[in-house]
Short mmCIF file of C-alpha atoms in Angstrom, two decimals:
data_model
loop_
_atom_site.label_atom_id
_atom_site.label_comp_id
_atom_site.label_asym_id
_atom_site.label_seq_id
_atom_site.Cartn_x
_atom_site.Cartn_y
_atom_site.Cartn_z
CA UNK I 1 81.57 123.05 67.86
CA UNK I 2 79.64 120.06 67.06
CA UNK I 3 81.15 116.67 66.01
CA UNK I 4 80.71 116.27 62.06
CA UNK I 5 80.89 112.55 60.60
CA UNK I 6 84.20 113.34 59.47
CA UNK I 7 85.33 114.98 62.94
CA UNK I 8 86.32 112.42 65.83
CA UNK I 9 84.29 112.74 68.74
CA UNK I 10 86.75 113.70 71.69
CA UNK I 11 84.74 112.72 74.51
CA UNK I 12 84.26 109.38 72.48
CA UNK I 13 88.10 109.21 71.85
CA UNK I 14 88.64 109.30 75.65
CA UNK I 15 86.16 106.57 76.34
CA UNK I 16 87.63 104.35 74.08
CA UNK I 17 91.40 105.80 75.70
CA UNK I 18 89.97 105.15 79.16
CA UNK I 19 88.76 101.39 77.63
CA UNK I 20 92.10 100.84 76.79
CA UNK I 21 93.98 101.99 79.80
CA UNK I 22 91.79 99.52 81.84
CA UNK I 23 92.64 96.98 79.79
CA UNK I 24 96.17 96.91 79.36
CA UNK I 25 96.56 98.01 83.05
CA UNK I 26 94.37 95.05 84.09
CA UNK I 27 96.55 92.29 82.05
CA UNK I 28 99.88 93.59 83.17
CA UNK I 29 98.29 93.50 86.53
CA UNK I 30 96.96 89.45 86.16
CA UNK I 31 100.55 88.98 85.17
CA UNK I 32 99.53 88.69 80.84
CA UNK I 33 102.97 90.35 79.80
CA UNK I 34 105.81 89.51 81.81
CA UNK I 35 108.60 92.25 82.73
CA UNK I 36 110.06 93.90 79.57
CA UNK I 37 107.69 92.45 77.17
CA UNK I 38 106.97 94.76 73.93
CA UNK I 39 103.66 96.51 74.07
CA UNK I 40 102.62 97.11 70.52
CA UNK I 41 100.75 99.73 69.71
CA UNK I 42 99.57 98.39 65.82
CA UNK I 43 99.01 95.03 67.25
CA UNK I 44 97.05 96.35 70.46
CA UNK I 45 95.07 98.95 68.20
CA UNK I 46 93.55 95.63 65.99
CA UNK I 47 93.38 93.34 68.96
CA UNK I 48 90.78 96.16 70.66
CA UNK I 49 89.35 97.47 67.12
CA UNK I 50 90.36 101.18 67.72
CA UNK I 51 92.77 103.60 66.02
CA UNK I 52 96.69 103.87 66.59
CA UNK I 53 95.85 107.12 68.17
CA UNK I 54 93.60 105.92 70.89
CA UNK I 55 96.35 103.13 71.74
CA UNK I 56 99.47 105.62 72.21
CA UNK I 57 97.30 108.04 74.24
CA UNK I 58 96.58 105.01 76.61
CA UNK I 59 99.90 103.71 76.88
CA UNK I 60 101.08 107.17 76.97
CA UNK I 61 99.04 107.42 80.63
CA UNK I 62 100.41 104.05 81.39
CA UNK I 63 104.35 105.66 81.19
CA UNK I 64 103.26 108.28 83.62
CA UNK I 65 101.89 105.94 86.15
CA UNK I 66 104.86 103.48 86.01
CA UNK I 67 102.94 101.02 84.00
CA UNK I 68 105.12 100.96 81.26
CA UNK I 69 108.31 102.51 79.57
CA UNK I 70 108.73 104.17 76.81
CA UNK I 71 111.40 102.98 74.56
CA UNK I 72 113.72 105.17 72.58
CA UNK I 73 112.66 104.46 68.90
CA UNK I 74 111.28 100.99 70.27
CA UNK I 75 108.30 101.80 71.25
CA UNK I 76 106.37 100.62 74.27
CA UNK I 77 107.00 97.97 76.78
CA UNK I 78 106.34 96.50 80.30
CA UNK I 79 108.66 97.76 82.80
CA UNK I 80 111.99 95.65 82.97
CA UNK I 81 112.68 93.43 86.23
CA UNK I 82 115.20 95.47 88.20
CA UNK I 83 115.54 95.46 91.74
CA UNK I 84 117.26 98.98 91.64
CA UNK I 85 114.15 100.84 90.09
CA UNK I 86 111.87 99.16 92.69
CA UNK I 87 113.82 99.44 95.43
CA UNK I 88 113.95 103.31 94.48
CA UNK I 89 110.34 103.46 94.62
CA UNK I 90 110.07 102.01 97.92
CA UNK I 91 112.82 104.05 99.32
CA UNK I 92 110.44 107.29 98.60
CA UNK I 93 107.34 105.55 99.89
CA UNK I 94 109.66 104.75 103.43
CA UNK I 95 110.48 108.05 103.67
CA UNK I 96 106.98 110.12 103.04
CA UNK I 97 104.39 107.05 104.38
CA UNK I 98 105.67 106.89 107.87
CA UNK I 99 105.35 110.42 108.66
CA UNK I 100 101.96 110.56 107.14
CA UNK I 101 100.82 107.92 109.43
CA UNK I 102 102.37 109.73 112.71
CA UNK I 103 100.36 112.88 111.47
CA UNK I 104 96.70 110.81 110.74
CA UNK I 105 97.48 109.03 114.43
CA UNK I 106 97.63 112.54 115.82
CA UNK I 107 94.88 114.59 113.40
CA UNK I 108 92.48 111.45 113.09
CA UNK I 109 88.89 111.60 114.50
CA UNK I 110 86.71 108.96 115.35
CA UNK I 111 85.49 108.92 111.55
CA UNK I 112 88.57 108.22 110.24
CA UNK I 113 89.03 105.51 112.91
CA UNK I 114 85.67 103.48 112.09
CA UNK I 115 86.88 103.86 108.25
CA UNK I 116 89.85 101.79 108.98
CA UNK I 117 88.37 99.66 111.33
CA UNK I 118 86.11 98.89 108.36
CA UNK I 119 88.51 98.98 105.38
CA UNK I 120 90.93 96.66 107.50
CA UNK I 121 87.80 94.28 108.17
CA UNK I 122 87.07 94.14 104.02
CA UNK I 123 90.77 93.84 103.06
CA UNK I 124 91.16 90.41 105.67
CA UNK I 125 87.74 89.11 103.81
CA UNK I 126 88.83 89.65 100.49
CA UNK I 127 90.29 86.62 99.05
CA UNK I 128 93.91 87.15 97.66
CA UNK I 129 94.20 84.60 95.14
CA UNK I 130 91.25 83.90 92.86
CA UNK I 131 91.93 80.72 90.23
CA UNK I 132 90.68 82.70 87.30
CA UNK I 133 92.45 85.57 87.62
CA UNK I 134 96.16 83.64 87.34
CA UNK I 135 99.14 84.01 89.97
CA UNK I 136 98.73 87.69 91.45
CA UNK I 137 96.81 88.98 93.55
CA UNK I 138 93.02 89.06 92.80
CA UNK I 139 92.00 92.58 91.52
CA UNK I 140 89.42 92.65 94.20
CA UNK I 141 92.01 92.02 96.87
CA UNK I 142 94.17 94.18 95.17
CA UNK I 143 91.85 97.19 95.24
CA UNK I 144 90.56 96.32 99.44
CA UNK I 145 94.86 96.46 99.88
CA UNK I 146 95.39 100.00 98.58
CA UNK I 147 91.52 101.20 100.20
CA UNK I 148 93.23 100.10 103.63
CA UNK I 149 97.01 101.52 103.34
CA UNK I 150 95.51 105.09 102.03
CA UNK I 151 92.36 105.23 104.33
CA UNK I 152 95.26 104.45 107.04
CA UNK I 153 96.77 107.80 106.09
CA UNK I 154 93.88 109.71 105.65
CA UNK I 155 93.50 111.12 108.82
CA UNK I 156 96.89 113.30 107.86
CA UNK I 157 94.57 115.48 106.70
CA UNK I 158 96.61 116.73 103.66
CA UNK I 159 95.32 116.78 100.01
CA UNK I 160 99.20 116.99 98.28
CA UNK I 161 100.87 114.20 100.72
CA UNK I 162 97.41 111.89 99.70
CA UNK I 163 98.13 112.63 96.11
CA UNK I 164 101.53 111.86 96.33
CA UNK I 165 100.67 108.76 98.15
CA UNK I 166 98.48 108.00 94.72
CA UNK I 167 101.03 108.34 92.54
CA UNK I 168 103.62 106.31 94.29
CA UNK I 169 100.96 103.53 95.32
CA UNK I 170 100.49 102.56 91.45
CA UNK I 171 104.04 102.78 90.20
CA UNK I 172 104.62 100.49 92.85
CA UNK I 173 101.90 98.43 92.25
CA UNK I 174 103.55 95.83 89.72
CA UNK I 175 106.36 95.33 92.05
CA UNK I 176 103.73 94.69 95.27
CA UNK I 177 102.35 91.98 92.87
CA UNK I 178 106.17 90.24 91.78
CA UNK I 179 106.81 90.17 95.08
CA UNK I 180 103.89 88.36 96.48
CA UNK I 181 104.46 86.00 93.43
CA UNK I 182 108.50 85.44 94.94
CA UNK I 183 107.15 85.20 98.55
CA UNK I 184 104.53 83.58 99.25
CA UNK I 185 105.17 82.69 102.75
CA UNK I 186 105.07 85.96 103.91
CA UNK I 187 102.29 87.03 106.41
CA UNK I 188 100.54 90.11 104.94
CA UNK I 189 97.69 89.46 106.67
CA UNK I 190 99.55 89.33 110.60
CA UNK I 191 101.42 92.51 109.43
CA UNK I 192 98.02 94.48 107.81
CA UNK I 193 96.49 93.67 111.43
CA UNK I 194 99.66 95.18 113.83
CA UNK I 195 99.43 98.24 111.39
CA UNK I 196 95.46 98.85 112.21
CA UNK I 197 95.89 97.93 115.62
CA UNK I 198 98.97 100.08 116.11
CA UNK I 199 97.50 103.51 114.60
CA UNK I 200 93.76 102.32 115.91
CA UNK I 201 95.95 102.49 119.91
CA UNK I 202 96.86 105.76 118.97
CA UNK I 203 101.11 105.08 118.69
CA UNK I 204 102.64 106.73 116.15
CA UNK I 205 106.10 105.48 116.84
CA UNK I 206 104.98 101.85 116.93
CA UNK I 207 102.39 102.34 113.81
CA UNK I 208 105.38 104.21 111.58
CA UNK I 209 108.20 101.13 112.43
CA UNK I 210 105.72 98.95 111.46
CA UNK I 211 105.10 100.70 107.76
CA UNK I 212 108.69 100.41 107.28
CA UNK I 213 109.09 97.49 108.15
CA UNK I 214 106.20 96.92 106.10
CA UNK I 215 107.78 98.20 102.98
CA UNK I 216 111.15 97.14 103.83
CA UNK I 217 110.00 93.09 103.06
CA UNK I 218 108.08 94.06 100.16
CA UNK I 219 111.97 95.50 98.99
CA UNK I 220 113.44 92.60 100.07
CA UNK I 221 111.39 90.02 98.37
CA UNK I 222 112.25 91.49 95.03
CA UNK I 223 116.51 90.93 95.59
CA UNK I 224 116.01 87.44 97.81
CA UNK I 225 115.07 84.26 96.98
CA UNK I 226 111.76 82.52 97.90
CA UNK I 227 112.81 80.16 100.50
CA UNK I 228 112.95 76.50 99.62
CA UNK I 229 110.14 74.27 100.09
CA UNK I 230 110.87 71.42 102.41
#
């Protein structure tokens, strides 16, 4: 059936749906709306000059990727500070990620070894902190970081562990980002390098501690203090 004037276009609706996603997803990222903040979808809808409809169908997205929360009868909002809910997330990611990473050590060919090589070499050129884009991590860094942890367990070989790896990766994004903000003198870029160099030797055992451990201060960052400044 053909779109009438009086019929929405659907493949237009998602556009403008996918439009709005990015959006949204790119200002919580930059750190726009802090943790719980109200996302409304009437004021969103005339900030962006689209319907009501298009807004709730992005923000809808942004629930199931741990972007947001939906609110009994309070509509939308940024997902509340709370170590316990991050901490969760990371406790799944510490249990699936290391064995992953054993299995793309073991399955991994040379391709997959020249694709880290090379996604580790863009991630420690990638500026993390770019003035413009506020306190978080640059988007650009952002995207180099989550190229090099997933082409890291690539090798694994296995379509439904990668796609859980996906979904896990962005509801844990915000949290990656708070922490960074809490702990900034924490070497990402020493501990990035002993995780190539660690699955690039071939040692599983070694490579998997080091994901942990990995995770582990990303966990810990969220409940402890930034150290003092002297």
């Amino acid at each position: 059936m053909t779109a009438t004037p009086d019929t929405p276009d659907p493949s237009g609706k998602r556009m403008l749906s996918e439009q709005v996603y990015a959006h949204l997803r790119d200002a919580i990222m930059r750190g726009d709306h802090a943790p719980g903040d109200a996302l409304k979808p009437q004021d969103l809808a005339k900030a962006q000059g689209v319907s009501l409809v298009v807004v709730r169908e992005a923000l809808v997205r942004m629930v199931g990727e741990g972007l947001a929360d939906r609110l009994p009868n309070r509509g939308f909002a940024v997902p509340a500070f709370s170590d316990r809910r991050w901490q969760g997330i990371v406790e799944a990611r510490q249990a699936v990620e290391p064995v992953m990473l054993r299995m793309s050590v073991e399955r991994g060919d040379l391709d997959w070894e020249v694709r880290v090589r090379a996604a580790h070499h863009r991630l420690a050129r990638t500026p993390e902190y770019i003035p413009d884009e506020g306190a978080h991590y640059s988007s650009a860094w952002a995207e180099a970081h989550r190229v090099f942890h997933r082409t890291l367990l690539e090798g694994c070989g296995n379509p439904v562990l990668l796609e859980t790896f996906d979904r896990m990766w962005t509801a844990s994004e915000l949290a990656r980002r708070w922490s960074a903000h809490r702990r900034p003198d924490r070497d990402g870029p020493l501990e990035h390098r002993q995780l190539e160099e660690a699955a690039l030797t071939r040692d599983g055992d070694t490579a998997a501690a080091l994901l942990v451990q990995h995770l582990a201060r990303t966990a810990n960052a969220l409940v402890d203090p930034a150290p003092s400044t002297p």
